[in-house]
Coordinates of C-alpha atoms in Angstrom, one line a residue:
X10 CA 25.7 167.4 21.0
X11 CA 22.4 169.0 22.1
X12 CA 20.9 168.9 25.5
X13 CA 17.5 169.4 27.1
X14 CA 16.5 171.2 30.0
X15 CA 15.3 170.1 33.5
X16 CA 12.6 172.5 32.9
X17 CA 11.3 170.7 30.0
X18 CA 11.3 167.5 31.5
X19 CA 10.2 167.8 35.4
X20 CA 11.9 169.5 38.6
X21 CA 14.6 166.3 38.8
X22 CA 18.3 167.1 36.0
X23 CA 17.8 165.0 33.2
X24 CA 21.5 163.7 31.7
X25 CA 21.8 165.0 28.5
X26 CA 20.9 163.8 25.4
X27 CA 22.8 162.9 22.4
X28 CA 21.2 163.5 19.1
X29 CA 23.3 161.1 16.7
X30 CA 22.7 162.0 12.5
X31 CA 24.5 160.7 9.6
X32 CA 27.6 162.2 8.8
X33 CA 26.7 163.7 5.7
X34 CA 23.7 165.8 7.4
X35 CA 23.8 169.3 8.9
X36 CA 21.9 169.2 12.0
X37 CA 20.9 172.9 12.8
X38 CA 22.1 173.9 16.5
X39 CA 19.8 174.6 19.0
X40 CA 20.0 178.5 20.2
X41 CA 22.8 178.7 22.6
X42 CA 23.2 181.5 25.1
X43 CA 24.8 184.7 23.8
X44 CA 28.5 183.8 25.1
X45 CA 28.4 180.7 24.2
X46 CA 27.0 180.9 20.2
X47 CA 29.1 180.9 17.6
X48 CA 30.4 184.7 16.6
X49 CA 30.3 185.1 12.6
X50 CA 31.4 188.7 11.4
X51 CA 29.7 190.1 8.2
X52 CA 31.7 191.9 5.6
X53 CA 29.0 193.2 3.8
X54 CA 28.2 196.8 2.2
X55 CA 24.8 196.6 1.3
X56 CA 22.4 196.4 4.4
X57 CA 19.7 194.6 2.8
X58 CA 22.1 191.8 2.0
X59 CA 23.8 192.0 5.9
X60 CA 20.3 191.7 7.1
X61 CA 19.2 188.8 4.6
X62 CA 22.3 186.5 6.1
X63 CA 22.0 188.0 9.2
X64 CA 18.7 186.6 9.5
X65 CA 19.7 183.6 8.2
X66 CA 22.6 183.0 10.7
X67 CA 20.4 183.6 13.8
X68 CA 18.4 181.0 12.2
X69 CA 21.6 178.4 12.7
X70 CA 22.1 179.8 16.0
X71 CA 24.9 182.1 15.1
X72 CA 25.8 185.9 16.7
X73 CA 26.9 188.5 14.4
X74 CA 28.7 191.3 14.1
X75 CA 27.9 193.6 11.0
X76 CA 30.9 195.8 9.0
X77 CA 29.8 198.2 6.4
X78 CA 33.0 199.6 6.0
X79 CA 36.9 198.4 5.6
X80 CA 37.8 200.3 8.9
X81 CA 34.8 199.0 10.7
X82 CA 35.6 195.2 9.4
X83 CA 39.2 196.0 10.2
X84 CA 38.8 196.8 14.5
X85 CA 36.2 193.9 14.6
X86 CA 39.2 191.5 13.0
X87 CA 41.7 192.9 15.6
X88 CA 39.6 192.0 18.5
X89 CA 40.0 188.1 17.5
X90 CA 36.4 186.8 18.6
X91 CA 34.5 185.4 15.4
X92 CA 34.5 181.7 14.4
X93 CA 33.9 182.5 11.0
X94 CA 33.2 185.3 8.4
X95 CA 31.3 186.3 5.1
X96 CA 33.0 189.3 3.5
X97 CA 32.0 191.1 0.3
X98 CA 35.4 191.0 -2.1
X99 CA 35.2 194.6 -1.7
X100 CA 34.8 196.6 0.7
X101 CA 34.8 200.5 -0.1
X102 CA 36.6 200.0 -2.8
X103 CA 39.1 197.6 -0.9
X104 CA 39.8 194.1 -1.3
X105 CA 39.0 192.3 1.7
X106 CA 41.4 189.4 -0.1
X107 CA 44.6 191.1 1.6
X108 CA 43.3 191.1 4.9
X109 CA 45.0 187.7 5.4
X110 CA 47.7 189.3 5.1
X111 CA 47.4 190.7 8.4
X112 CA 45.7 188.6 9.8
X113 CA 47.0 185.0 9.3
X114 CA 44.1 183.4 10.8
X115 CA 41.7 183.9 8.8
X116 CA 41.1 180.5 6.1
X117 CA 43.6 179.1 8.3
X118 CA 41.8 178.6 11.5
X119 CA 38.9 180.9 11.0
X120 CA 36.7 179.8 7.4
X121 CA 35.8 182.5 5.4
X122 CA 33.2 182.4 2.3
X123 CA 33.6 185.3 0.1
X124 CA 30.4 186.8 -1.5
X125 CA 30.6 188.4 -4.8
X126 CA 28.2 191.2 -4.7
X127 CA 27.5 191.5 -8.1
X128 CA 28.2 189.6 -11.8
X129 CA 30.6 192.6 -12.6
X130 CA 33.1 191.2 -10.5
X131 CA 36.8 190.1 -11.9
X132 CA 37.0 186.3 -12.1
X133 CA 40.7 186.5 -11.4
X134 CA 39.8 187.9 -7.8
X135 CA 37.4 185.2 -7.3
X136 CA 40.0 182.4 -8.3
X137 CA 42.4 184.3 -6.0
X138 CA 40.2 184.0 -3.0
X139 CA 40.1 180.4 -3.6
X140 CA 43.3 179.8 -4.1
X141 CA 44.0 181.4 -0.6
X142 CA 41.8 178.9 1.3
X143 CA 38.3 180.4 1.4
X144 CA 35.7 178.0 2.8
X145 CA 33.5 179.1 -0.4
X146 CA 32.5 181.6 -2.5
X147 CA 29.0 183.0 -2.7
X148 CA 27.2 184.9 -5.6
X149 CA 24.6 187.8 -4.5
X150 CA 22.1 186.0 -1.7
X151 CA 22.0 183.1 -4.5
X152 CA 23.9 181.4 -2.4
X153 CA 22.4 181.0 1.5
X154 CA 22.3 177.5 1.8
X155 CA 26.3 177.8 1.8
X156 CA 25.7 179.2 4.8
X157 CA 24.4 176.1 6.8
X158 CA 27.6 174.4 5.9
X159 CA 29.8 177.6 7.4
X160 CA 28.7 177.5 10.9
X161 CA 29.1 173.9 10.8
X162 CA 33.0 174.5 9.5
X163 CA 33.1 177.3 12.1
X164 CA 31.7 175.5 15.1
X165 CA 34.2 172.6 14.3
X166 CA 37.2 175.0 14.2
X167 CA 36.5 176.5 17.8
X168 CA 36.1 172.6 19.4
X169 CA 39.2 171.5 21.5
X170 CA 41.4 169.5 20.1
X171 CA 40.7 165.6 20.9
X172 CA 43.1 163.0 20.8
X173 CA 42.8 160.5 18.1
X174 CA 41.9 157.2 19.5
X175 CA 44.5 154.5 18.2
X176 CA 43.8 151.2 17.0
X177 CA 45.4 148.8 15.4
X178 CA 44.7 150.7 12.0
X179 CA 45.0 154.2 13.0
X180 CA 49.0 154.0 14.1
X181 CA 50.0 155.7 11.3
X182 CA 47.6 158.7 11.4
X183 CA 48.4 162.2 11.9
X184 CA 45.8 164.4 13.7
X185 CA 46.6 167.2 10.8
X186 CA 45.0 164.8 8.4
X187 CA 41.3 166.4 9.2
X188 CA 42.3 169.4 9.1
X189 CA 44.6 169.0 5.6
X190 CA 41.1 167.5 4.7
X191 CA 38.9 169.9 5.2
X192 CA 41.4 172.2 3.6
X193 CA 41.0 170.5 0.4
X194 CA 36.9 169.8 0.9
X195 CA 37.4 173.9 1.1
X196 CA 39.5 174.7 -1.8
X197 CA 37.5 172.4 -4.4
X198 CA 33.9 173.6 -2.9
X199 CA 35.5 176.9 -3.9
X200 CA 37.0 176.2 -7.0
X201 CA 34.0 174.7 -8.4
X202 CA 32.0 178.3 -7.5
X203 CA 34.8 179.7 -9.4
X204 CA 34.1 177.8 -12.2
X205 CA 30.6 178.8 -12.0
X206 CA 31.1 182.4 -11.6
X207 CA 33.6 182.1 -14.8
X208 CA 31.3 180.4 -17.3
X209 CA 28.5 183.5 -16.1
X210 CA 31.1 185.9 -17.7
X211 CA 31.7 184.0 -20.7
X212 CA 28.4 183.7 -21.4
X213 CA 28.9 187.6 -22.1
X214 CA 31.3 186.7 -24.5
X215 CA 30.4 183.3 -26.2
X216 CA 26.9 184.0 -26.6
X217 CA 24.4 181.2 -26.7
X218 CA 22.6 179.0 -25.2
X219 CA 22.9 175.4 -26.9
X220 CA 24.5 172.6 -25.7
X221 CA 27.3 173.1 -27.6
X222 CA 28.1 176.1 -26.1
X223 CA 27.5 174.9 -23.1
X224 CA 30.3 172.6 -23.4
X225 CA 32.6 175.1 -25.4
X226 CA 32.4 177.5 -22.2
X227 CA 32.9 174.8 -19.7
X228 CA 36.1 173.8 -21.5
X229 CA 37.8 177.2 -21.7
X230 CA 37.0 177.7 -17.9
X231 CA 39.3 174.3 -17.4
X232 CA 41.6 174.7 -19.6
X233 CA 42.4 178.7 -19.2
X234 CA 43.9 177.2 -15.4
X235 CA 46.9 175.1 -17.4
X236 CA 48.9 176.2 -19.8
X237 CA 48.6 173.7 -22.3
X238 CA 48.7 174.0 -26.0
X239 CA 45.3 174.5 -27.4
X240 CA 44.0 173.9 -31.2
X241 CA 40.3 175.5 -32.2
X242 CA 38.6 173.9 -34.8
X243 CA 35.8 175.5 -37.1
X244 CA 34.5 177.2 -40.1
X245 CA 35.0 180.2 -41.3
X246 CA 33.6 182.7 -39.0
X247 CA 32.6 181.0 -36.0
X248 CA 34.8 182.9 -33.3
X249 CA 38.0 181.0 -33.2
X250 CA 39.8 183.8 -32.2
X251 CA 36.7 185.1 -29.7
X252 CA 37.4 181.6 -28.1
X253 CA 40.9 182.1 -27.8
X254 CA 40.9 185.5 -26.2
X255 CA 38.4 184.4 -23.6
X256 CA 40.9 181.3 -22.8
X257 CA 43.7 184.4 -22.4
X258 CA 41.7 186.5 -20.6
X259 CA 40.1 184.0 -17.7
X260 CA 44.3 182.2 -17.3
X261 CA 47.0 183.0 -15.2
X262 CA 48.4 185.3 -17.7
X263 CA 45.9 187.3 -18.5
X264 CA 47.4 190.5 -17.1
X265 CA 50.2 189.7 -20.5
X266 CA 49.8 190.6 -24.1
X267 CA 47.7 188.9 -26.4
X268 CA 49.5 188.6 -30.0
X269 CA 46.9 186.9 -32.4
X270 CA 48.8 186.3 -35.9
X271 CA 46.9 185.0 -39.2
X272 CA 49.5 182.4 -40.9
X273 CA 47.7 183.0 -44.3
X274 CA 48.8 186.3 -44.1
X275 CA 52.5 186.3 -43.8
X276 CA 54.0 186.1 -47.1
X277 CA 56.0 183.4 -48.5
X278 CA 59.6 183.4 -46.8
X279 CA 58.7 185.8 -44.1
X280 CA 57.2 183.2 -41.5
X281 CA 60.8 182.6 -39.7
X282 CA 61.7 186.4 -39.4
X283 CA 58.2 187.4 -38.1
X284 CA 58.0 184.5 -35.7
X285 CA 61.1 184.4 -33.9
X286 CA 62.7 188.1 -35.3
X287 CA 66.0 188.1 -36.4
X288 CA 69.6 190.4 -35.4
X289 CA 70.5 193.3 -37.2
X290 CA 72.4 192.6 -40.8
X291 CA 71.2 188.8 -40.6
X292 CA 70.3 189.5 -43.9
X293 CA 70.1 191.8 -47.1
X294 CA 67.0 194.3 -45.7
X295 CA 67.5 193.7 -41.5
X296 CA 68.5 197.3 -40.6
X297 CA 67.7 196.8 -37.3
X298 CA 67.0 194.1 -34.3
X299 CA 63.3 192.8 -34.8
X300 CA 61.4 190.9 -32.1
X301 CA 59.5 187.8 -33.0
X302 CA 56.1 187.1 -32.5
X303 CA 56.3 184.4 -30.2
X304 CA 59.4 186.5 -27.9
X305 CA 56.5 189.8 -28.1
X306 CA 54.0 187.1 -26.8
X307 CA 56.3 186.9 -23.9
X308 CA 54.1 186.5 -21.0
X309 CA 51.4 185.7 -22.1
X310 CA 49.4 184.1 -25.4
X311 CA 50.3 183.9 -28.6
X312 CA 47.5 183.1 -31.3
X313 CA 48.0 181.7 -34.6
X314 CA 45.3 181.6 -36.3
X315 CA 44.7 179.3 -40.0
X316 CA 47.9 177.6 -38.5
X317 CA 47.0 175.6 -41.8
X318 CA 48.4 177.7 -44.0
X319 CA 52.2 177.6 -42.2
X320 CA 55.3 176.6 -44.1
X321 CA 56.2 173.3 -43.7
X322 CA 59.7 174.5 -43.9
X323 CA 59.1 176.5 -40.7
X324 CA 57.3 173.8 -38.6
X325 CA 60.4 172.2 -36.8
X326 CA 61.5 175.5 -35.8
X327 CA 58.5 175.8 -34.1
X328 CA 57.9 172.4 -32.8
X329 CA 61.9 173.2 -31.2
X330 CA 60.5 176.3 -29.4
X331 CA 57.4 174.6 -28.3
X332 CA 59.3 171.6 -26.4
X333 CA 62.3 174.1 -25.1
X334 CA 60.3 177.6 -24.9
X335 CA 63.5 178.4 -26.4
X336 CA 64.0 181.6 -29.5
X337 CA 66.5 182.0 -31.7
X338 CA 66.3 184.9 -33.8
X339 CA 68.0 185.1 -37.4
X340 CA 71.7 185.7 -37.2
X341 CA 71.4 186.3 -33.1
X342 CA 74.6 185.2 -31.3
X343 CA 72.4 183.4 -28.3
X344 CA 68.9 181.9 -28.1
X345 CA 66.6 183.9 -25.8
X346 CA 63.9 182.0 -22.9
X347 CA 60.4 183.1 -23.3
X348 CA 57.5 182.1 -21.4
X349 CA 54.7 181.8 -24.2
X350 CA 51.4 179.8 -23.9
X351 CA 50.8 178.8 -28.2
X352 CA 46.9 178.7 -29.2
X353 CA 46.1 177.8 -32.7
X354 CA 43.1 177.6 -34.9
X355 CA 42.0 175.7 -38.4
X356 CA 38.8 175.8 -40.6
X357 CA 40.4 172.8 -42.1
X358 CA 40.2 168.9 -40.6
X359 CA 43.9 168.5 -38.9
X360 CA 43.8 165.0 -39.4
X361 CA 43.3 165.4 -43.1
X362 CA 46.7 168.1 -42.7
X363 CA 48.7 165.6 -41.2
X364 CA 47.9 163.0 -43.9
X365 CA 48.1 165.6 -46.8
X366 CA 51.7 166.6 -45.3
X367 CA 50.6 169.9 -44.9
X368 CA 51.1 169.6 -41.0
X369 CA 53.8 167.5 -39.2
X370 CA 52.4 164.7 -37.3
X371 CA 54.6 165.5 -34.0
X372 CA 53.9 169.2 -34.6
X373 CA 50.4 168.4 -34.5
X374 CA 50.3 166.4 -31.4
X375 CA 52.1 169.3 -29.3
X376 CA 49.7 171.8 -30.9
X377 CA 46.5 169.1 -30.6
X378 CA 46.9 169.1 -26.7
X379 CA 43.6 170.5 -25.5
X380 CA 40.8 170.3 -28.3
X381 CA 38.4 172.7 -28.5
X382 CA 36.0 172.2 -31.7
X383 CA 33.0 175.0 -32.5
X384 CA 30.1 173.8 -34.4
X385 CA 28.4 175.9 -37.7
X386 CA 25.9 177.8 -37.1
X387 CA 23.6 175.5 -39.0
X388 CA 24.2 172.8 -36.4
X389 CA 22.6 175.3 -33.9
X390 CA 20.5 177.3 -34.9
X391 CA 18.5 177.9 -31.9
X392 CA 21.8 180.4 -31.0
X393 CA 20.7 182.8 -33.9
X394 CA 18.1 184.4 -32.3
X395 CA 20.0 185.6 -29.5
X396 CA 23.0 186.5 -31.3
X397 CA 20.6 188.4 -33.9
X398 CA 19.4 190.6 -30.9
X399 CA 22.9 191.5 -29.0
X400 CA 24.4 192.5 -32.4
X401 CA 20.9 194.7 -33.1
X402 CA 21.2 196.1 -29.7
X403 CA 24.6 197.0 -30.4
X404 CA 24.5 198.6 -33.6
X405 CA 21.4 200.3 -33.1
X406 CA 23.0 202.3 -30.7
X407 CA 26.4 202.3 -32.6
X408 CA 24.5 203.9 -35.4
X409 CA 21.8 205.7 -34.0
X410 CA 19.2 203.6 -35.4
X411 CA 15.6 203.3 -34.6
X412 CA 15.5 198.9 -34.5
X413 CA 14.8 198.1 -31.2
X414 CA 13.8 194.2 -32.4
X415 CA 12.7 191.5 -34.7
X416 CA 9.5 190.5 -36.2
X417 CA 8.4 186.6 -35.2
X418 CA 8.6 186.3 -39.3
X419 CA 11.9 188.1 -39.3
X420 CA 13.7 186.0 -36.8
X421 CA 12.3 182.6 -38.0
X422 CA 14.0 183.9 -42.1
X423 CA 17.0 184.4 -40.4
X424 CA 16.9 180.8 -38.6
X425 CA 16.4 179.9 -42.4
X426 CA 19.4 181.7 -44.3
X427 CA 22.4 179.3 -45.0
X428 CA 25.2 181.5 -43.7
X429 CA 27.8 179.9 -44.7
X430 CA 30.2 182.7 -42.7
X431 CA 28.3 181.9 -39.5
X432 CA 28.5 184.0 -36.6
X433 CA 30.7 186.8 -38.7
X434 CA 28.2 186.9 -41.8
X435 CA 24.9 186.8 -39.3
X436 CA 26.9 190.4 -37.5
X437 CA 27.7 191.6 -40.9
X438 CA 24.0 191.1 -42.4
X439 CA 22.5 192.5 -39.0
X440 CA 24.6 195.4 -38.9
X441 CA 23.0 196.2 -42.3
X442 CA 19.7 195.3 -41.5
X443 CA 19.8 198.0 -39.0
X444 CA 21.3 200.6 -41.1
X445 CA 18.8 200.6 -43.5
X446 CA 16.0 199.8 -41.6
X447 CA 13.6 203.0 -40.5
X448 CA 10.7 200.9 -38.4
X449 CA 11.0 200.3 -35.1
X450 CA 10.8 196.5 -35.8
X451 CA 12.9 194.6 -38.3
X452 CA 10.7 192.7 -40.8
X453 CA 11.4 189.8 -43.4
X454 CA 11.6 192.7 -46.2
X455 CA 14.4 194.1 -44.4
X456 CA 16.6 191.1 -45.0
X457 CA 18.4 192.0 -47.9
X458 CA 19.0 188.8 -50.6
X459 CA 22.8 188.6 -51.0
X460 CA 23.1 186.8 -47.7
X461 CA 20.2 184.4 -48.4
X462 CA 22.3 182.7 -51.1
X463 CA 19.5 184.6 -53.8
X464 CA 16.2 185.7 -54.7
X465 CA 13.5 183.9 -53.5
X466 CA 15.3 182.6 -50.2
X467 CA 13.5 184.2 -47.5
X468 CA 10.2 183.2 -47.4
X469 CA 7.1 183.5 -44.9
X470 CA 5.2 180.8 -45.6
X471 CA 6.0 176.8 -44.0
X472 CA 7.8 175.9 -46.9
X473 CA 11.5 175.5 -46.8
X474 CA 13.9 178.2 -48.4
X475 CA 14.3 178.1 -52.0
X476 CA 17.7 176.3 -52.1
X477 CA 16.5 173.9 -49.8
X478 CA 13.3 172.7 -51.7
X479 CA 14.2 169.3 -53.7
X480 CA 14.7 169.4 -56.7
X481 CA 16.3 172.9 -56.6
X482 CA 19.1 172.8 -59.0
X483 CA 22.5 175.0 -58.1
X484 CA 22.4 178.5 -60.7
X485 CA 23.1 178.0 -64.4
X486 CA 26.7 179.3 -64.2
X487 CA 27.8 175.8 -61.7
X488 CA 30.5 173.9 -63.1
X489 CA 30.7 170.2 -63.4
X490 CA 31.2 169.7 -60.0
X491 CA 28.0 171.0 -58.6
X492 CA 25.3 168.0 -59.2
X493 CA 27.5 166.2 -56.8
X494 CA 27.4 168.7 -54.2
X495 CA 26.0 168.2 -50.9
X496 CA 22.7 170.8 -50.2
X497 CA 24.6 173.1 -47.8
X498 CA 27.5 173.2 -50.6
X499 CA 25.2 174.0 -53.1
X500 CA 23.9 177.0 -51.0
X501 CA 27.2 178.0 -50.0
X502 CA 28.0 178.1 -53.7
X503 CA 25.2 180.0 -54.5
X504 CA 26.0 182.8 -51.8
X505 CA 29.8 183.1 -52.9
X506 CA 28.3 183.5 -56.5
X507 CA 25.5 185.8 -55.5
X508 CA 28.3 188.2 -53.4
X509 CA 30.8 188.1 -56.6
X510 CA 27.7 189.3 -58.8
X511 CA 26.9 192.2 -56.8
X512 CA 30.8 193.5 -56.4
X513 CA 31.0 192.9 -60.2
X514 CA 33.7 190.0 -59.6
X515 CA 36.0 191.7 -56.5
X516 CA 36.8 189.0 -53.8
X517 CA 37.7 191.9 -51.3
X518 CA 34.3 193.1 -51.9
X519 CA 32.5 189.8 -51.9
X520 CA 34.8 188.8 -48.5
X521 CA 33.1 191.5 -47.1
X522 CA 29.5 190.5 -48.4
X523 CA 30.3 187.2 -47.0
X524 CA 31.7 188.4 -43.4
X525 CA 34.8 185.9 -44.8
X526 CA 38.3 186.3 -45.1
X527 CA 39.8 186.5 -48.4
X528 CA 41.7 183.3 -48.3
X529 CA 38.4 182.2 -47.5
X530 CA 36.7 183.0 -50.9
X531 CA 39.5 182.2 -52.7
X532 CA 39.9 178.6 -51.9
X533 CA 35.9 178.4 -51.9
X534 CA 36.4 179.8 -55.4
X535 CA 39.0 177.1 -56.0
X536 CA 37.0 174.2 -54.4
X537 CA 33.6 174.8 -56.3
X538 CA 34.5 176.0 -59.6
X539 CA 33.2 179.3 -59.7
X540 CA 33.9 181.5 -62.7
X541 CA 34.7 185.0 -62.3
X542 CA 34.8 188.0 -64.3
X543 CA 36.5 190.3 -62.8
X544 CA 35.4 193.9 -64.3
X545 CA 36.8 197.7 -63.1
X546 CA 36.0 198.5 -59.1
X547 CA 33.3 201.3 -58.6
X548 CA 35.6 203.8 -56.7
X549 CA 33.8 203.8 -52.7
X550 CA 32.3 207.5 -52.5
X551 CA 34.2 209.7 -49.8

């Protein structure tokens, strides 16, 4: 409620004046006198930032009270005067978190918005600060307009308490119910700036800037809260397992171990032994006790990766411990309770696995939880540009290499290639690129052929890529399946053929090529028909 002056009006008092506004709107309060203004106490090491809200708070009508240091923040806390307060997460190398600790008022009584100083700061301490209560959370002086609604939150907290008037439908009120309320108006304002400040770090990780990713990011930040089970879906080589470490590291246990496992890798009999360990003389070769993946997971995350290729023998074992979160080791005398969140990943369809019999259907529907699916890199190619330039950038300086950039013709060839190994292939062929490069700027004759699915591929000029002209046939050596290939198929084929060529018919070598996996080229091998002839392996020079 505002009032107006005798002085403004004439020498005879005026009764005051009631300024009614819509609930939803903030209504800036007029400058009080000094005793009488709202106290707010800063937090806040940097002085240009105190002075920026500082400024701003005066504005509202607000007094302040600036701490530059813990101690400092700590004897203006013990005197008990403020309404409200903005405190940096750290102060002198001291979380200002624990200070509720002590003092019990503070998001209880007295709301607090938390500024993050900079976009170095740990997302779980942000999540943590709203968890506790705080009123918000701020990033940098992005955020002033958050301040508007603090004093507003702060000048309500200090108004004495009114009873609730009580009609006929207001018996059954309790006069905590505002208060519980605002409580939860606090906690999701925060949450959400949580949220925000999360998908700013992954964008560190999970570079790019399509929709696509976009959407990937936001669903790791929800889903890294729960610990649901969570199945990635993509090619080859387009950061399955990136995705899954940044669900680990931004969830509640990210202070655990990660364990990522590749199913294709453990040989044939040897899935129940690794995955759940076994006792000493279970069998023939156990000499000793050996722990389980999913028991080393313990904790924390446990990845398993081309879940495809898993025994079907082995799958109700694992479907037991996912509904129980109970292990049983080989030949142990007692099952053992383990605290594991499962993620799993595919390049394959999962529906086509469940119908094939490759995966059981309830296996897959406690695995299938939380979907996360990651397109090709063909489907976005706008993210190739940017992810050329980080992995330039970083080995450039891994190498000690002059490339500081791309020609405009350079970038647009690479927006061109196939790359049927996606984000692995486009590291793989950069990494190259800038070993062999001695200019400053990386041109289209720097591209090297194998990884634009042949000769001919890269080109300058408006015209599509040689595999992509019509009429283009797939290379003399295609089997009978290739006229029926789709055009991406048909370059794919031609790069796996290209890549065995040059390592004179070596998969490991041509994985390599490819930035694929091995079980990758196989099965590509497999699928399209490709003949091989394998000849001796040039020894690598030492």
């Amino acid at each position: 409620m505002s009032y107006v002056s005798a002085e403004q009006v004439g020498s005879r008092p005026q009764p005051p004046v009631a300024v009614v506004t819509p609930k939803s709107a903030f209504v800036k309060p007029v400058a009080a006198p000094a005793e009488r203004r709202p106290l707010i106490v800063l937090g806040i090491a940097s002085s240009e930032a105190a002075l920026a809200i500082e400024r701003r708070l005066q504005g509202l009508g607000c007094a302040c009270r600036v701490a530059h240091t813990y101690d400092r923040l700590e004897a203006l806390m013990a005197e008990g005067a403020e309404c409200g307060a903005i405190l940096d997460t750290h102060l002198c190398g001291k979380p200002t978190l624990a200070m509720r600790h002590c003092y019990p008022r503070l998001m209880q009584t007295t709301p607090v918005l938390y500024r993050v100083p900079d976009e170095e700061e740990s997302f779980e301490e942000v999540l943590a600060a709203v968890r506790a209560g705080a009123y918000d959370v701020m990033f940098g002086l992005s955020g002033l307009h958050k301040l508007d609604g603090l004093v507003s939150e702060a000048t309500f907290s200090r108004r004495p308490a009114e009873p609730p008037a009580q009609g006929l439908g207001d018996r059954g009120s309790s006069a905590t119910e505002p208060a519980d309320s605002r409580a939860s108006i606090s906690h999701a304002r925060g949450l959400e700036a949580a949220h925000e400040h999360a998908e700013k770090e992954l964008a560190k990780l999970l570079i790019g800037d399509s929709p696509a990713m976009d959407c990937i990011r936001r669903r790791i930040v929800e889903v890294a809260e729960t610990n649901a089970s969570v199945m990635i879906c993509g090619e080859s080589g387009t950061g399955k397992e990136l995705v899954a470490q940044a669900i680990h590291q931004f969830s509640r246990v990210s202070a655990g171990p990660f364990v990522p496992v590749n199913m294709a890798a453990i040989p044939q009999g040897l899935a129940e032994s690794l995955l759940f360990g076994h006792a000493k003389g279970s069998f023939t070769s156990a000499a000793k006790d050996q722990t389980g993946y999913c028991q080393s997971a313990d904790g924390g995350t446990l990845f398993m990766d081309e879940i495809s290729e898993m025994e079907v023998a082995i799958q109700p074992k694992l479907l037991r411990f996912l509904q129980t979160g109970v292990v049983q080791p080989i030949g142990a005398p007692r099952p053992t309770a383990v605290a594991t969140r499962i993620i799993t990943a595919t390049n394959r369809d999962p529906g086509e696995l469940v119908r094939s019999g490759q995966l059981r259907e309830d296996l897959f529907y406690r695995l299938h939880v939380v979907p996360i699916s990651i397109p090709p890199l063909r489907e976005r190619p706008g993210d190739i540009r940017q992810l050329a330039a980080v992995f330039l950038d970083r080995y450039a300086a891994e190498h000690r290499r002059p490339a500081r950039g791309f020609t405009e013709e350079a970038l647009a060839a690479l927006e061109r290639l196939p790359l049927p190994g996606n984000v692995r292939q486009l590291e793989n062929l950069v990494e190259q690129i800038v070993i062999f490069t001695r200019g400053a700027l990386v041109t289209v004759s720097d591209i090297p052929t194998a990884f634009s699915g042949g000769p001919g591929a890269v080109r300058t000029g408006a015209q599509p890529t040689g595999p992509q002209r019509r009429g283009d046939a797939a290379t003399p050596d295609a089997g009978p399946a290739a006229p029926t290939l789709k055009r991406f198929q048909q370059q794919e084929r031609a790069a796996i053929l290209e890549a065995l060529q040059q390592s004179r018919g070596h998969v490991v070598d041509a994985a390599e090529l490819l930035g694929l996996s091995q079980a990758t080229v196989y099965r590509k091998i497999k699928e399209y028909q490709i003949p091989r002839e394998r000849r001796r392996r040039k020894p690598k020079p030492r």
